[in-house]
Coordinates of C-alpha atoms in Angstrom, one line a residue:
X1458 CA 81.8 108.7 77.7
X1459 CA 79.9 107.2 80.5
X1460 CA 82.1 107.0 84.1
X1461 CA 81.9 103.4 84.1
X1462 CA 84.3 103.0 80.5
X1463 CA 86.3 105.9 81.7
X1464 CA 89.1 104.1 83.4
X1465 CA 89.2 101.5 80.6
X1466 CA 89.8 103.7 77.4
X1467 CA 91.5 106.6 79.1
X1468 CA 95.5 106.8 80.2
X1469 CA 95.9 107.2 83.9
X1470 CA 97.7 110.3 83.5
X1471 CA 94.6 111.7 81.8
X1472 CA 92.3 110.6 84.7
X1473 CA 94.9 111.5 87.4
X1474 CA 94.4 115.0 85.7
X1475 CA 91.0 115.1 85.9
X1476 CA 90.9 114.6 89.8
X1477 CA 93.8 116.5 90.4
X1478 CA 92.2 119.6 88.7
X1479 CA 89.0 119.2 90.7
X1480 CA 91.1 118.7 93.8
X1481 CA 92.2 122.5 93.2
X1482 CA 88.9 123.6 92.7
X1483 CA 88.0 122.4 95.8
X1484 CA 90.2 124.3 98.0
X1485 CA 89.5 127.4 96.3
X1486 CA 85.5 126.9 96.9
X1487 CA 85.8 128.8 100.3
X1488 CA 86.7 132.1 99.1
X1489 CA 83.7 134.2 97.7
X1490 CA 82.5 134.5 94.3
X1491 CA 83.2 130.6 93.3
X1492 CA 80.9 128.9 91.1
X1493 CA 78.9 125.7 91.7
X1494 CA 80.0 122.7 92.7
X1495 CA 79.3 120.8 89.8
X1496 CA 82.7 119.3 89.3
X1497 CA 82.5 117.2 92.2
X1498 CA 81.6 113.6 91.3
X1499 CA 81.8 111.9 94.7
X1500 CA 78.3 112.2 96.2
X1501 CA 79.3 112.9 99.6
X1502 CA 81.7 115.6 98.9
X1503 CA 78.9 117.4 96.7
X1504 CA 76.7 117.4 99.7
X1505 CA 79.1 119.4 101.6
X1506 CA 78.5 123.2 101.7
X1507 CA 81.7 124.9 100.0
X1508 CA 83.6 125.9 103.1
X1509 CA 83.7 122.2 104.4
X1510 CA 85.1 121.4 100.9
X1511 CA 87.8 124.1 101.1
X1512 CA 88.2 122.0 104.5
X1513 CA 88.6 118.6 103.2
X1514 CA 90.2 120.1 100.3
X1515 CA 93.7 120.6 101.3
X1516 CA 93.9 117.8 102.5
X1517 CA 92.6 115.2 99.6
X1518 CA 95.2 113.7 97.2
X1519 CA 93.7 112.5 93.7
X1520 CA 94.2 108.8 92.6
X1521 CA 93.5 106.5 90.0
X1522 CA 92.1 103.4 90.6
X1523 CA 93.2 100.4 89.2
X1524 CA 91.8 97.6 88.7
X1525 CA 92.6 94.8 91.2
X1526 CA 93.9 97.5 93.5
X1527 CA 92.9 96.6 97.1
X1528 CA 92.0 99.6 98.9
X1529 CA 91.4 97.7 102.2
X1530 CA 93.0 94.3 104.1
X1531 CA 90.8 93.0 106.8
X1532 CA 92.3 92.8 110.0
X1533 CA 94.5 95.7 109.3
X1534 CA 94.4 99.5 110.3
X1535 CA 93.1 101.6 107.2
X1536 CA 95.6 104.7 106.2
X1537 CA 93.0 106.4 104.1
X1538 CA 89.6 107.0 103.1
X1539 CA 88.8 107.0 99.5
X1540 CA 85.8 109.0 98.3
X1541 CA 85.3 107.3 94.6
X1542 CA 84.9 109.7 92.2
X1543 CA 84.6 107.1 89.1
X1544 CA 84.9 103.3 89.2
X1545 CA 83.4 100.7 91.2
X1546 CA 85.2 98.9 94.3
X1547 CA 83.9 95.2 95.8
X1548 CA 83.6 95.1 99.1
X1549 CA 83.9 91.7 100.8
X1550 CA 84.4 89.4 103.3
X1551 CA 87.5 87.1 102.6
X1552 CA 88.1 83.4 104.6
X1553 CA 89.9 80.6 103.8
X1554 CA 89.6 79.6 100.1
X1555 CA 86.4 81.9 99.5
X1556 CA 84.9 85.1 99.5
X1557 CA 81.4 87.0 99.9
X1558 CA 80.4 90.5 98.3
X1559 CA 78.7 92.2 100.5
X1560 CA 78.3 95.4 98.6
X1561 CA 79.6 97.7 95.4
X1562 CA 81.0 101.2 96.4
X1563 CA 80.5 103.6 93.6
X1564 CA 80.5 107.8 93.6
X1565 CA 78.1 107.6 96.3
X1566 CA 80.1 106.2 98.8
X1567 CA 83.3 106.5 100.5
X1568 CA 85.7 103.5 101.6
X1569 CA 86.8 103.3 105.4
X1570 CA 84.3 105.6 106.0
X1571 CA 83.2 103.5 108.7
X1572 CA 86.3 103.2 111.0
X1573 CA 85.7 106.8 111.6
X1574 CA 81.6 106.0 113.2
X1575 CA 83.7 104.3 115.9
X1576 CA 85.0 101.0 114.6
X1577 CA 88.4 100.4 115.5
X1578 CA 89.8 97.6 112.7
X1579 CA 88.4 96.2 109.1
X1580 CA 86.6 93.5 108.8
X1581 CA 86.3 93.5 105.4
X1582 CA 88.4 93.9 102.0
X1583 CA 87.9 96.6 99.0
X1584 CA 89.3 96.0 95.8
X1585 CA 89.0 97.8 92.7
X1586 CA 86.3 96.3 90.3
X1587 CA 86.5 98.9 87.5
X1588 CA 88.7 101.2 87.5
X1589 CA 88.1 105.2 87.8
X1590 CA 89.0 107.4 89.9
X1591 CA 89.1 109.1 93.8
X1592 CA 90.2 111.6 96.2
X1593 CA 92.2 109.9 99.4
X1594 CA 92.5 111.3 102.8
X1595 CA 94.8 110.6 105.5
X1596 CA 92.7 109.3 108.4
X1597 CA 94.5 110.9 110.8
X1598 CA 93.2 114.1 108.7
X1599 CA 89.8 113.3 108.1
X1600 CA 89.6 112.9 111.6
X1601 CA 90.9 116.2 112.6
X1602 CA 88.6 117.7 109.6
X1603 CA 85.6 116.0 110.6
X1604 CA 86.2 117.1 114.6
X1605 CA 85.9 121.0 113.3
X1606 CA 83.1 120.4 110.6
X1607 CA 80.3 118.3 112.2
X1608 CA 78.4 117.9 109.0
X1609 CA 81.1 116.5 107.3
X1610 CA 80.7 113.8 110.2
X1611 CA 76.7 113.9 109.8
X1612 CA 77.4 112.7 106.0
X1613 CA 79.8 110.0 106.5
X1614 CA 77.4 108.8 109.1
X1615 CA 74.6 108.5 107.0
X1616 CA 76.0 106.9 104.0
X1617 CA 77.7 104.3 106.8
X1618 CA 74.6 103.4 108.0
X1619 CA 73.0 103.4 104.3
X1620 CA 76.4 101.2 103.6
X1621 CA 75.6 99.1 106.9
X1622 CA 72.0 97.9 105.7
X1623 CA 74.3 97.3 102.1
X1624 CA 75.8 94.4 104.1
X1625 CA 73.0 93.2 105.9
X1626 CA 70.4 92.8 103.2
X1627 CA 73.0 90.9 100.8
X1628 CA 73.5 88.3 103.4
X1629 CA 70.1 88.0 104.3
X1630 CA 69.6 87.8 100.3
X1631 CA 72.2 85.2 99.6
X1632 CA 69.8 82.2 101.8
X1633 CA 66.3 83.7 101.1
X1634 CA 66.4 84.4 97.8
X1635 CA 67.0 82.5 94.1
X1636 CA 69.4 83.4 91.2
X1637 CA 67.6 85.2 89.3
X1638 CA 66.6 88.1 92.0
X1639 CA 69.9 88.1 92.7
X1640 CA 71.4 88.2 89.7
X1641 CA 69.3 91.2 88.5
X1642 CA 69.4 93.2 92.3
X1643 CA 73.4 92.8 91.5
X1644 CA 73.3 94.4 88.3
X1645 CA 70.8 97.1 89.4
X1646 CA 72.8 98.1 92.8
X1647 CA 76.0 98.4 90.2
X1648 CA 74.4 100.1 87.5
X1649 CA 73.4 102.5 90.3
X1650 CA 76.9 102.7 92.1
X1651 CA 78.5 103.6 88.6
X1652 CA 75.5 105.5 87.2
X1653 CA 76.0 104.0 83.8
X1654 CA 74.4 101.0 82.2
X1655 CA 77.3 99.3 80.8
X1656 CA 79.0 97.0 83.1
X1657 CA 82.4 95.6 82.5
X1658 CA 81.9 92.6 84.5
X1659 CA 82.1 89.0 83.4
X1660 CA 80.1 85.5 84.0
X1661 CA 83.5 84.1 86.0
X1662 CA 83.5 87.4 88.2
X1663 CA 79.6 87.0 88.9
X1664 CA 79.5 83.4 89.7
X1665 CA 82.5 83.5 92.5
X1666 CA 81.3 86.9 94.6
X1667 CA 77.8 85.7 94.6
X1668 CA 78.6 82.1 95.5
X1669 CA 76.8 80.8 92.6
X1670 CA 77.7 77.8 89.6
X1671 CA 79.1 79.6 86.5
X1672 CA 76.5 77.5 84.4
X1673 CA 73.9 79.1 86.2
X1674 CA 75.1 82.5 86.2
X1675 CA 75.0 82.0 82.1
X1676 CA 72.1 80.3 82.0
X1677 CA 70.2 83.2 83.7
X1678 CA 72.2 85.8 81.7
X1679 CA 71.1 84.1 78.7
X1680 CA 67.1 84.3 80.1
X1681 CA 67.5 88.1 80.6
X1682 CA 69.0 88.7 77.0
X1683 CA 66.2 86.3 75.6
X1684 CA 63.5 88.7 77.2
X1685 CA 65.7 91.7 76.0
X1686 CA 66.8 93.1 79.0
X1687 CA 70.2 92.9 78.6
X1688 CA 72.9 92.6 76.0
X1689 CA 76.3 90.5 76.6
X1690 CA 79.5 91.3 75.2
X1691 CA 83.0 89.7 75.4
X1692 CA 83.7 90.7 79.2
X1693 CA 80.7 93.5 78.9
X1694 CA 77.0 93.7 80.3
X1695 CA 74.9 96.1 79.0
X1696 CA 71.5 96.7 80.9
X1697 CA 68.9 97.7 77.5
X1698 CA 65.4 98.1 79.7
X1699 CA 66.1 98.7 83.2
X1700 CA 62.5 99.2 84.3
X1701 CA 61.9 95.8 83.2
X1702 CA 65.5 94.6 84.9
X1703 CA 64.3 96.1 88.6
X1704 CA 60.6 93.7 87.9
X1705 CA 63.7 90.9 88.5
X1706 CA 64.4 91.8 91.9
X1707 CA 64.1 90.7 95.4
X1708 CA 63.0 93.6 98.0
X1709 CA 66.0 93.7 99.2
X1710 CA 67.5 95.8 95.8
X1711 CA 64.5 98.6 96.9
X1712 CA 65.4 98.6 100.3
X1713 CA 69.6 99.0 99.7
X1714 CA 68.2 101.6 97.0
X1715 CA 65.8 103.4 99.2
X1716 CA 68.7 103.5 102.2
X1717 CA 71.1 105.3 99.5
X1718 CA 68.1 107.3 98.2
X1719 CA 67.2 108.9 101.9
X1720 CA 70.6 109.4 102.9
X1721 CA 71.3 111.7 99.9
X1722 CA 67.5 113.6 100.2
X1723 CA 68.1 114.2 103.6
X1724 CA 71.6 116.3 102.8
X1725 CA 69.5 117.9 100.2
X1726 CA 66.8 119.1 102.2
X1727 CA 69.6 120.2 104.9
X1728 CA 71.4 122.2 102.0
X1729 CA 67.7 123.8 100.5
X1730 CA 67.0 124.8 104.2
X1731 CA 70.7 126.1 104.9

């Protein structure tokens, strides 16, 4: 079942299982003789060599995510970090009447990750988009964790700044560029974060996080399906030729992708050369 469906046709319990199993598994990986890491979903976790998970390990607490669930208040002090393990989480700028998308956090990424690069408050809010799964941390931990393992900090630091250009490009995007790049960068940069290609997202949900008319939003929707690039469902989107989806895009889809893409071959070279 791909990750992205998980947290729709599975009972929490069963999910909270899941996590909580790998969370054991992840204080055990300092002692010698464990296996691979494979279990580990959340990219920036699986980067970490296994003493800096038996670190971080006793210190995570597994949690479902539900959808709707905000994660993170602007304006507020942040408790935890979340390192998403399943699921996908909007993150947005909130004002009066309105909001803005900035980015979607998948397994890749880590939420309030970027209080700990030297930012003191939020400035943004997370909520739950679909619902999955993650490992939370007590800031006040992480801190301490990261303090004694410096690559755990070197990590977190690169995905923030990956995370940072996130932001960035989708602003610059939302006045340079038409609906129809950003319509297909959006699905792309989600497909990605989930790593599926069915999307449980619908026309309403589009339309107000990209700032754009509902008719539109269906209109271009309907163009994609017409060329056979995507498939609608009742409240489902499911990407059929994805090669042919990325031809949609503005640069600034290659340029978020490239920043995620770097960020995760530089840990790899790091780990081959370790």
């Amino acid at each position: 079942m791909p990750d992205v469906l998980e947290g729709l046709d599975r009972p929490a319990d069963a999910i909270l299982k899941r996590v909580s199993d790998s969370q054991q598994m992840l204080r055990g990986l300092g002692t010698p003789g464990r296996g691979p890491r494979s279990f580990v979903r959340n990219a920036i976790l699986a980067k970490c060599s296994p003493q800096d998970l038996a670190a971080i390990g006793q210190f995570l607490e597994p949690l479902v995510l539900k959808e709707r669930t905000v994660l993170q208040e602007p304006k507020r002090p942040l408790e935890h970090v979340y390192f998403v393990e399943s699921g996908l989480v909007s993150l947005r700028i909130v004002a009066t009447g309105s909001l803005l998308e900035v980015a979607v956090i998948g397994y890749r990424g880590a939420i309030g990750a970027s209080l700990l690069m030297g930012r003191q408050i939020s400035t943004h809010q997370a909520v739950v988009l679909f619902p999955g799964s993650a490992h939370r941390i007590r800031v006040e931990d992480l801190r301490r964790v990261i303090n004694d393992r410096p690559e755990i900090r070197e990590h977190l630091s690169r995905y923030d700044q990956a995370l940072a250009l996130h932001c960035a490009q989708t602003g610059l995007c939302g006045v340079r560029h038409g609906r129809e790049m950003r319509l297909a960068s959006w699905l792309c940069l989600a497909s990605d974060a989930v790593n599926a290609r069915v999307l449980p997202v619908t026309h309403d949900y589009l339309s107000s996080v990209l700032g754009l008319r509902r008719a539109g939003v269906t209109e271009t929707l309907s163009l994609f399906e017409g060329q056979g690039l995507i498939r609608k469902r009742r409240g489902v989107l499911e990407i059929d030729a994805r090669k042919s989806l990325e031809q949609k895009t503005c640069g600034c889809y290659k340029l978020v992708s490239d920043a995620y893409a770097s960020c995760e071959s530089v840990a790899s070279a790091e780990g081959a050369a370790g």
